[in-house]
PDB file of C-alpha atoms in Angstrom:
ATOM      1  CA  MET A1024      -0.001   0.003   0.002  1.00  0.00           C
ATOM      2  CA  ALA A1025       2.050   2.877  -1.313  1.00  0.00           C
ATOM      3  CA  ASP A1026      -0.286   5.543   0.084  1.00  0.00           C
ATOM      4  CA  VAL A1027       0.132   4.377   3.724  1.00  0.00           C
ATOM      5  CA  ARG A1028       2.469   6.503   5.838  1.00  0.00           C
ATOM      6  CA  PHE A1029       4.059   5.681   9.210  1.00  0.00           C
ATOM      7  CA  LEU A1030       4.491   8.824  11.333  1.00  0.00           C
ATOM      8  CA  THR A1031       6.324   9.121  14.616  1.00  0.00           C
ATOM      9  CA  THR A1032       4.068  10.748  17.253  1.00  0.00           C
ATOM     10  CA  GLY A1033       6.213  10.344  20.358  1.00  0.00           C
ATOM     11  CA  ASP A1034       8.710   8.073  22.052  1.00  0.00           C
ATOM     12  CA  THR A1035       6.023   5.463  22.802  1.00  0.00           C
ATOM     13  CA  SER A1036       3.623   5.876  19.883  1.00  0.00           C
ATOM     14  CA  LEU A1037       3.326   6.068  16.122  1.00  0.00           C
ATOM     15  CA  CYS A1038       0.567   6.742  13.630  1.00  0.00           C
ATOM     16  CA  VAL A1039      -0.328   4.641  10.588  1.00  0.00           C
ATOM     17  CA  GLU A1040      -1.985   7.022   8.117  1.00  0.00           C
ATOM     18  CA  PHE A1041      -4.104   5.451   5.365  1.00  0.00           C
ATOM     19  CA  GLY A1042      -5.122   8.511   3.395  1.00  0.00           C
ATOM     20  CA  ASN A1043      -6.238  12.118   3.455  1.00  0.00           C
ATOM     21  CA  GLU A1044     -10.034  11.934   3.372  1.00  0.00           C
ATOM     22  CA  ILE A1045     -12.988  11.007   5.494  1.00  0.00           C
ATOM     23  CA  SER A1046     -14.723   8.023   3.974  1.00  0.00           C
ATOM     24  CA  PRO A1047     -16.235   4.645   4.922  1.00  0.00           C
ATOM     25  CA  THR A1048     -13.776   2.898   2.568  1.00  0.00           C
ATOM     26  CA  LEU A1049     -10.820   4.357   4.439  1.00  0.00           C
ATOM     27  CA  ASN A1050     -12.461   3.498   7.732  1.00  0.00           C
ATOM     28  CA  THR A1051     -12.763  -0.124   6.652  1.00  0.00           C
ATOM     29  CA  LYS A1052      -9.020  -0.246   5.915  1.00  0.00           C
ATOM     30  CA  ILE A1053      -8.289   1.119   9.371  1.00  0.00           C
ATOM     31  CA  ARG A1054     -10.586  -1.476  10.973  1.00  0.00           C
ATOM     32  CA  ALA A1055      -8.931  -4.266   8.930  1.00  0.00           C
ATOM     33  CA  PHE A1056      -5.458  -3.154   9.978  1.00  0.00           C
ATOM     34  CA  ASN A1057      -6.535  -2.950  13.615  1.00  0.00           C
ATOM     35  CA  ILE A1058      -7.931  -6.500  13.404  1.00  0.00           C
ATOM     36  CA  ALA A1059      -4.737  -7.767  11.770  1.00  0.00           C
ATOM     37  CA  LEU A1060      -2.650  -6.069  14.455  1.00  0.00           C
ATOM     38  CA  SER A1061      -4.692  -7.544  17.305  1.00  0.00           C
ATOM     39  CA  GLY A1062      -4.147 -11.023  15.917  1.00  0.00           C
ATOM     40  CA  SER A1063      -0.526 -10.579  14.980  1.00  0.00           C
ATOM     41  CA  GLY A1064       1.038 -11.402  18.312  1.00  0.00           C
ATOM     42  CA  ILE A1065       3.336  -8.388  18.110  1.00  0.00           C
ATOM     43  CA  PRO A1066       4.566  -7.864  21.705  1.00  0.00           C
ATOM     44  CA  GLY A1067       4.456  -4.566  23.540  1.00  0.00           C
ATOM     45  CA  ILE A1068       1.284  -3.088  22.002  1.00  0.00           C
ATOM     46  CA  VAL A1069      -0.415  -1.069  24.738  1.00  0.00           C
ATOM     47  CA  GLU A1070      -3.370   0.525  22.966  1.00  0.00           C
ATOM     48  CA  THR A1071      -4.667   1.385  19.511  1.00  0.00           C
ATOM     49  CA  VAL A1072      -6.716   4.518  18.737  1.00  0.00           C
ATOM     50  CA  PRO A1073      -8.562   4.779  15.404  1.00  0.00           C
ATOM     51  CA  THR A1074      -9.161   8.238  13.912  1.00  0.00           C
ATOM     52  CA  TYR A1075     -10.784   9.499  10.726  1.00  0.00           C
ATOM     53  CA  ARG A1076      -7.893   8.477   8.519  1.00  0.00           C
ATOM     54  CA  SER A1077      -5.311   6.716  10.713  1.00  0.00           C
ATOM     55  CA  LEU A1078      -4.560   4.347  13.526  1.00  0.00           C
ATOM     56  CA  MET A1079      -2.444   5.511  16.434  1.00  0.00           C
ATOM     57  CA  ILE A1080      -0.465   2.748  18.103  1.00  0.00           C
ATOM     58  CA  HIS A1081       0.883   3.109  21.636  1.00  0.00           C
ATOM     59  CA  TYR A1082       3.646   0.617  22.493  1.00  0.00           C
ATOM     60  CA  ASP A1083       6.123  -0.205  25.256  1.00  0.00           C
ATOM     61  CA  PRO A1084       9.654   0.514  24.001  1.00  0.00           C
ATOM     62  CA  GLU A1085      11.088  -1.725  26.706  1.00  0.00           C
ATOM     63  CA  VAL A1086       9.327  -4.621  25.031  1.00  0.00           C
ATOM     64  CA  ILE A1087       9.719  -3.728  21.372  1.00  0.00           C
ATOM     65  CA  ARG A1088      11.833  -0.974  19.863  1.00  0.00           C
ATOM     66  CA  TYR A1089      10.612   1.397  17.112  1.00  0.00           C
ATOM     67  CA  ALA A1090      12.529  -0.092  14.180  1.00  0.00           C
ATOM     68  CA  PRO A1091      11.457  -3.746  14.643  1.00  0.00           C
ATOM     69  CA  LEU A1092       7.914  -2.614  15.407  1.00  0.00           C
ATOM     70  CA  LEU A1093       7.836  -0.667  12.159  1.00  0.00           C
ATOM     71  CA  ASP A1094       9.029  -3.716  10.216  1.00  0.00           C
ATOM     72  CA  ARG A1095       6.312  -5.890  11.790  1.00  0.00           C
ATOM     73  CA  LEU A1096       3.624  -3.286  11.024  1.00  0.00           C
ATOM     74  CA  ARG A1097       4.704  -2.952   7.411  1.00  0.00           C
ATOM     75  CA  SER A1098       4.408  -6.701   6.989  1.00  0.00           C
ATOM     76  CA  LEU A1099       0.784  -6.552   8.098  1.00  0.00           C
ATOM     77  CA  LEU A1100      -0.193  -4.348   5.180  1.00  0.00           C
ATOM     78  CA  ASP A1101       0.124  -7.256   2.770  1.00  0.00           C
ATOM     79  CA  GLN A1102      -2.455  -9.183   4.797  1.00  0.00           C
ATOM     80  CA  LEU A1103      -5.300  -6.656   4.702  1.00  0.00           C
ATOM     81  CA  ASP A1104      -6.973  -8.160   1.670  1.00  0.00           C
ATOM     82  CA  ARG A1105      -7.296 -11.397   3.605  1.00  0.00           C
ATOM     83  CA  VAL A1106      -8.686  -9.868   6.789  1.00  0.00           C
ATOM     84  CA  SER A1107     -12.365 -10.528   7.381  1.00  0.00           C
ATOM     85  CA  VAL A1108     -13.966  -7.361   8.696  1.00  0.00           C
ATOM     86  CA  PRO A1109     -17.191  -8.281  10.505  1.00  0.00           C
ATOM     87  CA  PRO A1110     -20.408  -6.364   9.850  1.00  0.00           C
ATOM     88  CA  SER A1111     -20.589  -3.192  11.881  1.00  0.00           C
ATOM     89  CA  GLU A1112     -22.939  -3.122  14.845  1.00  0.00           C
ATOM     90  CA  VAL A1113     -25.706  -0.516  15.010  1.00  0.00           C
ATOM     91  CA  LEU A1114     -26.221   1.058  18.436  1.00  0.00           C
ATOM     92  CA  GLU A1115     -29.760   2.422  18.847  1.00  0.00           C
ATOM     93  CA  ILE A1116     -29.923   5.669  20.859  1.00  0.00           C
ATOM     94  CA  PRO A1117     -33.298   7.114  22.029  1.00  0.00           C
ATOM     95  CA  VAL A1118     -33.663  10.869  21.851  1.00  0.00           C
ATOM     96  CA  LEU A1119     -36.220  13.335  23.169  1.00  0.00           C
ATOM     97  CA  TYR A1120     -36.319  16.121  20.578  1.00  0.00           C
ATOM     98  CA  GLY A1121     -37.140  19.817  20.994  1.00  0.00           C
ATOM     99  CA  GLY A1122     -38.469  21.708  23.985  1.00  0.00           C
ATOM    100  CA  ASP A1123     -36.136  22.500  26.868  1.00  0.00           C
ATOM    101  CA  VAL A1124     -33.737  19.700  25.940  1.00  0.00           C
ATOM    102  CA  GLY A1125     -33.553  20.729  22.273  1.00  0.00           C
ATOM    103  CA  PRO A1126     -33.691  24.507  22.345  1.00  0.00           C
ATOM    104  CA  ASP A1127     -32.143  24.912  18.870  1.00  0.00           C
ATOM    105  CA  LEU A1128     -34.430  22.547  16.975  1.00  0.00           C
ATOM    106  CA  ASP A1129     -36.615  25.382  15.724  1.00  0.00           C
ATOM    107  CA  PHE A1130     -33.569  27.329  14.501  1.00  0.00           C
ATOM    108  CA  VAL A1131     -32.235  24.282  12.609  1.00  0.00           C
ATOM    109  CA  ALA A1132     -35.656  23.896  11.022  1.00  0.00           C
ATOM    110  CA  ARG A1133     -35.922  27.567  10.007  1.00  0.00           C
ATOM    111  CA  HIS A1134     -32.358  27.614   8.752  1.00  0.00           C
ATOM    112  CA  ASN A1135     -33.180  24.747   6.362  1.00  0.00           C
ATOM    113  CA  SER A1136     -36.754  25.857   5.492  1.00  0.00           C
ATOM    114  CA  LYS A1137     -38.191  22.807   7.174  1.00  0.00           C
ATOM    115  CA  THR A1138     -40.529  22.056  10.070  1.00  0.00           C
ATOM    116  CA  PRO A1139     -39.134  20.675  13.339  1.00  0.00           C
ATOM    117  CA  GLU A1140     -40.906  17.412  12.568  1.00  0.00           C
ATOM    118  CA  GLU A1141     -39.071  17.167   9.238  1.00  0.00           C
ATOM    119  CA  VAL A1142     -35.714  17.787  10.903  1.00  0.00           C
ATOM    120  CA  VAL A1143     -36.406  14.962  13.386  1.00  0.00           C
ATOM    121  CA  LYS A1144     -37.507  12.619  10.598  1.00  0.00           C
ATOM    122  CA  ILE A1145     -34.329  13.290   8.618  1.00  0.00           C
ATOM    123  CA  HIS A1146     -32.093  13.056  11.676  1.00  0.00           C
ATOM    124  CA  THR A1147     -33.534   9.684  12.708  1.00  0.00           C
ATOM    125  CA  SER A1148     -33.538   8.233   9.180  1.00  0.00           C
ATOM    126  CA  ALA A1149     -29.758   7.684   8.886  1.00  0.00           C
ATOM    127  CA  GLU A1150     -27.277   5.302  10.433  1.00  0.00           C
ATOM    128  CA  TYR A1151     -24.195   7.300  11.430  1.00  0.00           C
ATOM    129  CA  LEU A1152     -20.729   5.760  11.266  1.00  0.00           C
ATOM    130  CA  ILE A1153     -18.595   6.386  14.348  1.00  0.00           C
ATOM    131  CA  TYR A1154     -15.267   7.306  12.815  1.00  0.00           C
ATOM    132  CA  MET A1155     -13.564   7.976  16.134  1.00  0.00           C
ATOM    133  CA  LEU A1156     -14.006   9.074  19.750  1.00  0.00           C
ATOM    134  CA  GLY A1157     -12.425  12.111  21.365  1.00  0.00           C
ATOM    135  CA  PHE A1158     -12.736  15.691  22.664  1.00  0.00           C
ATOM    136  CA  THR A1159     -14.368  14.358  25.829  1.00  0.00           C
ATOM    137  CA  PRO A1160     -14.709  10.687  26.913  1.00  0.00           C
ATOM    138  CA  GLY A1161     -17.168   9.020  24.572  1.00  0.00           C
ATOM    139  CA  PHE A1162     -17.768  11.984  22.257  1.00  0.00           C
ATOM    140  CA  THR A1163     -18.614  10.445  18.890  1.00  0.00           C
ATOM    141  CA  TYR A1164     -17.356  11.853  15.590  1.00  0.00           C
ATOM    142  CA  LEU A1165     -20.097  10.706  13.259  1.00  0.00           C
ATOM    143  CA  GLY A1166     -20.405  10.622   9.463  1.00  0.00           C
ATOM    144  CA  GLY A1167     -23.446  10.421   7.251  1.00  0.00           C
ATOM    145  CA  MET A1168     -25.685  13.313   8.287  1.00  0.00           C
ATOM    146  CA  SER A1169     -27.881  14.785   5.552  1.00  0.00           C
ATOM    147  CA  GLN A1170     -26.963  18.251   4.315  1.00  0.00           C
ATOM    148  CA  GLU A1171     -30.695  18.996   4.464  1.00  0.00           C
ATOM    149  CA  ILE A1172     -30.392  19.669   8.216  1.00  0.00           C
ATOM    150  CA  ALA A1173     -26.891  21.147   8.388  1.00  0.00           C
ATOM    151  CA  ALA A1174     -26.598  24.243  10.554  1.00  0.00           C
ATOM    152  CA  PRO A1175     -23.799  26.597  11.690  1.00  0.00           C
ATOM    153  CA  ARG A1176     -22.246  26.465  15.115  1.00  0.00           C
ATOM    154  CA  LEU A1177     -23.390  28.983  17.719  1.00  0.00           C
ATOM    155  CA  LYS A1178     -21.651  32.356  17.498  1.00  0.00           C
ATOM    156  CA  ASN A1179     -21.344  32.292  21.289  1.00  0.00           C
ATOM    157  CA  PRO A1180     -20.778  28.751  22.637  1.00  0.00           C
ATOM    158  CA  ARG A1181     -22.625  27.690  25.769  1.00  0.00           C
ATOM    159  CA  VAL A1182     -20.598  27.444  28.940  1.00  0.00           C
ATOM    160  CA  LYS A1183     -22.274  24.219  29.989  1.00  0.00           C
ATOM    161  CA  ILE A1184     -24.189  21.689  27.872  1.00  0.00           C
ATOM    162  CA  PRO A1185     -25.882  18.849  29.763  1.00  0.00           C
ATOM    163  CA  ALA A1186     -24.662  15.301  29.245  1.00  0.00           C
ATOM    164  CA  GLY A1187     -26.722  13.463  26.626  1.00  0.00           C
ATOM    165  CA  SER A1188     -27.428  16.549  24.529  1.00  0.00           C
ATOM    166  CA  VAL A1189     -27.667  15.804  20.810  1.00  0.00           C
ATOM    167  CA  GLY A1190     -26.406  18.560  18.546  1.00  0.00           C
ATOM    168  CA  ILE A1191     -25.649  19.627  15.007  1.00  0.00           C
ATOM    169  CA  ALA A1192     -22.670  21.685  13.833  1.00  0.00           C
ATOM    170  CA  GLY A1193     -22.146  22.167  10.121  1.00  0.00           C
ATOM    171  CA  SER A1194     -22.746  18.802   8.508  1.00  0.00           C
ATOM    172  CA  GLN A1195     -21.968  16.832  11.682  1.00  0.00           C
ATOM    173  CA  THR A1196     -24.119  15.505  14.464  1.00  0.00           C
ATOM    174  CA  GLY A1197     -23.180  13.986  17.786  1.00  0.00           C
ATOM    175  CA  VAL A1198     -23.892  13.468  21.474  1.00  0.00           C
ATOM    176  CA  TYR A1199     -22.230  15.289  24.351  1.00  0.00           C
ATOM    177  CA  PRO A1200     -21.316  12.409  26.742  1.00  0.00           C
ATOM    178  CA  ILE A1201     -20.603  14.620  29.777  1.00  0.00           C
ATOM    179  CA  ASP A1202     -21.470  18.139  30.943  1.00  0.00           C
ATOM    180  CA  SER A1203     -19.151  20.414  28.991  1.00  0.00           C
ATOM    181  CA  PRO A1204     -18.922  23.692  27.075  1.00  0.00           C
ATOM    182  CA  GLY A1205     -19.915  23.548  23.433  1.00  0.00           C
ATOM    183  CA  GLY A1206     -21.094  25.450  20.405  1.00  0.00           C
ATOM    184  CA  TRP A1207     -23.357  22.968  18.625  1.00  0.00           C
ATOM    185  CA  GLN A1208     -27.019  23.558  17.898  1.00  0.00           C
ATOM    186  CA  LEU A1209     -28.907  21.402  20.414  1.00  0.00           C
ATOM    187  CA  ILE A1210     -31.893  19.542  18.962  1.00  0.00           C
ATOM    188  CA  GLY A1211     -32.580  16.991  21.689  1.00  0.00           C
ATOM    189  CA  ARG A1212     -31.214  14.850  24.493  1.00  0.00           C
ATOM    190  CA  THR A1213     -30.769  11.157  25.175  1.00  0.00           C
ATOM    191  CA  PRO A1214     -31.251   9.658  28.665  1.00  0.00           C
ATOM    192  CA  VAL A1215     -28.609   7.079  27.772  1.00  0.00           C
ATOM    193  CA  ARG A1216     -25.263   7.557  29.519  1.00  0.00           C
ATOM    194  CA  MET A1217     -22.707   7.547  26.736  1.00  0.00           C
ATOM    195  CA  TYR A1218     -20.027   7.756  29.429  1.00  0.00           C
ATOM    196  CA  ASP A1219     -20.240   6.395  32.942  1.00  0.00           C
ATOM    197  CA  ALA A1220     -17.053   6.091  34.995  1.00  0.00           C
ATOM    198  CA  GLY A1221     -18.760   3.572  37.283  1.00  0.00           C
ATOM    199  CA  ARG A1222     -19.398   0.998  34.533  1.00  0.00           C
ATOM    200  CA  ASP A1223     -17.082  -1.900  33.761  1.00  0.00           C
ATOM    201  CA  LYS A1224     -16.946  -0.411  30.260  1.00  0.00           C
ATOM    202  CA  PRO A1225     -17.204   3.365  30.875  1.00  0.00           C
ATOM    203  CA  ILE A1226     -17.572   4.432  27.209  1.00  0.00           C
ATOM    204  CA  LEU A1227     -20.686   3.020  25.534  1.00  0.00           C
ATOM    205  CA  PRO A1228     -19.994   3.621  21.797  1.00  0.00           C
ATOM    206  CA  GLU A1229     -17.046   2.206  19.858  1.00  0.00           C
ATOM    207  CA  ALA A1230     -15.254   3.436  16.738  1.00  0.00           C
ATOM    208  CA  GLY A1231     -16.486   1.412  13.721  1.00  0.00           C
ATOM    209  CA  GLN A1232     -20.023   1.045  15.083  1.00  0.00           C
ATOM    210  CA  TYR A1233     -22.978   2.972  13.709  1.00  0.00           C
ATOM    211  CA  ILE A1234     -25.486   4.998  15.726  1.00  0.00           C
ATOM    212  CA  LYS A1235     -29.175   5.075  14.883  1.00  0.00           C
ATOM    213  CA  PHE A1236     -31.198   7.727  16.713  1.00  0.00           C
ATOM    214  CA  TYR A1237     -34.903   7.203  17.315  1.00  0.00           C
ATOM    215  CA  PRO A1238     -37.465   9.594  18.814  1.00  0.00           C
ATOM    216  CA  ILE A1239     -39.072   9.095  22.246  1.00  0.00           C
ATOM    217  CA  ASP A1240     -41.520  11.134  24.325  1.00  0.00           C
ATOM    218  CA  GLN A1241     -41.096  12.569  27.824  1.00  0.00           C
ATOM    219  CA  ALA A1242     -42.535   9.522  29.583  1.00  0.00           C
ATOM    220  CA  GLU A1243     -40.138   7.195  27.736  1.00  0.00           C
ATOM    221  CA  PHE A1244     -37.254   9.560  28.503  1.00  0.00           C
ATOM    222  CA  ASP A1245     -38.065   9.488  32.197  1.00  0.00           C
ATOM    223  CA  ALA A1246     -38.429   5.735  32.256  1.00  0.00           C
ATOM    224  CA  ILE A1247     -35.088   5.122  30.514  1.00  0.00           C
ATOM    225  CA  ALA A1248     -33.383   7.692  32.783  1.00  0.00           C
ATOM    226  CA  ALA A1249     -34.705   5.825  35.805  1.00  0.00           C
ATOM    227  CA  GLN A1250     -33.398   2.518  34.417  1.00  0.00           C
ATOM    228  CA  GLU A1251     -30.030   4.114  33.742  1.00  0.00           C
ATOM    229  CA  ALA A1252     -29.868   5.449  37.307  1.00  0.00           C
ATOM    230  CA  ALA A1253     -30.522   1.940  38.559  1.00  0.00           C
ATOM    231  CA  GLY A1254     -27.925   0.508  36.203  1.00  0.00           C
ATOM    232  CA  GLY A1255     -30.481  -1.558  34.313  1.00  0.00           C
ATOM    233  CA  TYR A1256     -30.934   0.029  30.856  1.00  0.00           C
ATOM    234  CA  VAL A1257     -29.409  -1.694  27.843  1.00  0.00           C
ATOM    235  CA  CYS A1258     -29.459  -0.129  24.399  1.00  0.00           C
ATOM    236  CA  ARG A1259     -30.727  -2.196  21.500  1.00  0.00           C
ATOM    237  CA  ARG A1260     -28.116  -3.335  19.041  1.00  0.00           C
ATOM    238  CA  HIS A1261     -28.187  -5.149  15.726  1.00  0.00           C
ATOM    239  CA  PRO A1262     -25.788  -6.010  12.889  1.00  0.00           C
ATOM    240  CA  ARG A1263     -25.795  -3.463  10.101  1.00  0.00           C
ATOM    241  CA  GLU A1264     -27.008  -4.589   6.712  1.00  0.00           C
ATOM    242  CA  GLU A1265     -24.744  -3.829   3.804  1.00  0.00           C
ATOM    243  CA  GLY A1266     -25.689  -0.601   2.105  1.00  0.00           C
ATOM    244  CA  PRO A1267     -24.812   3.059   1.798  1.00  0.00           C
ATOM    245  CA  VAL A1268     -23.657   5.078   4.793  1.00  0.00           C
TER     246      VAL A1268
END
């Protein structure tokens, strides 16, 4: 793969860059390389972090030095065509749209000459690929939102956005996993805890999964929130069928 670059990012990490675009095809290559790496038996790998167009690899230099690690990684590239990448999993996330929890839904609708109901219908009609996680623990960088509901960031970001808030910024959508500042247009909120430090697996979503939002009413929101507080709510999941992003 002549277009793959190996970049040094520190004394215990390097980055394998697969291209210079954001696309599902590139994401599949990153997933395949990560799968090949996990099954390679290369010693000293501490963690891998997928991004839009690369895979960062953290390693222990006391176990494996940079040069031999680079040789082993290069050899994996020839195996990618033989790696079986499993179907992505779709994580279903319930969202209460509009009102106090989605104060910018009306703006997004007016900005796109649509009704709030049309914005919700479009927003819930897609399956969004999770390219990577970052910014805050569990913040999802999603691809696949329709340009029909794109909207600009706020001119003056909010100082505090409640955890679970679902927003739109430009042609992106996502969920704020914790209370944090932010400048996205808020269209709703999920009662699902995308990040919970008390769970065995604190971060709910994973890079390479898809998210499918679906609308709920206030009673459903309250019921799910109560189940989450008791540690008993489990999001629905299903394998994604092959098709467009």
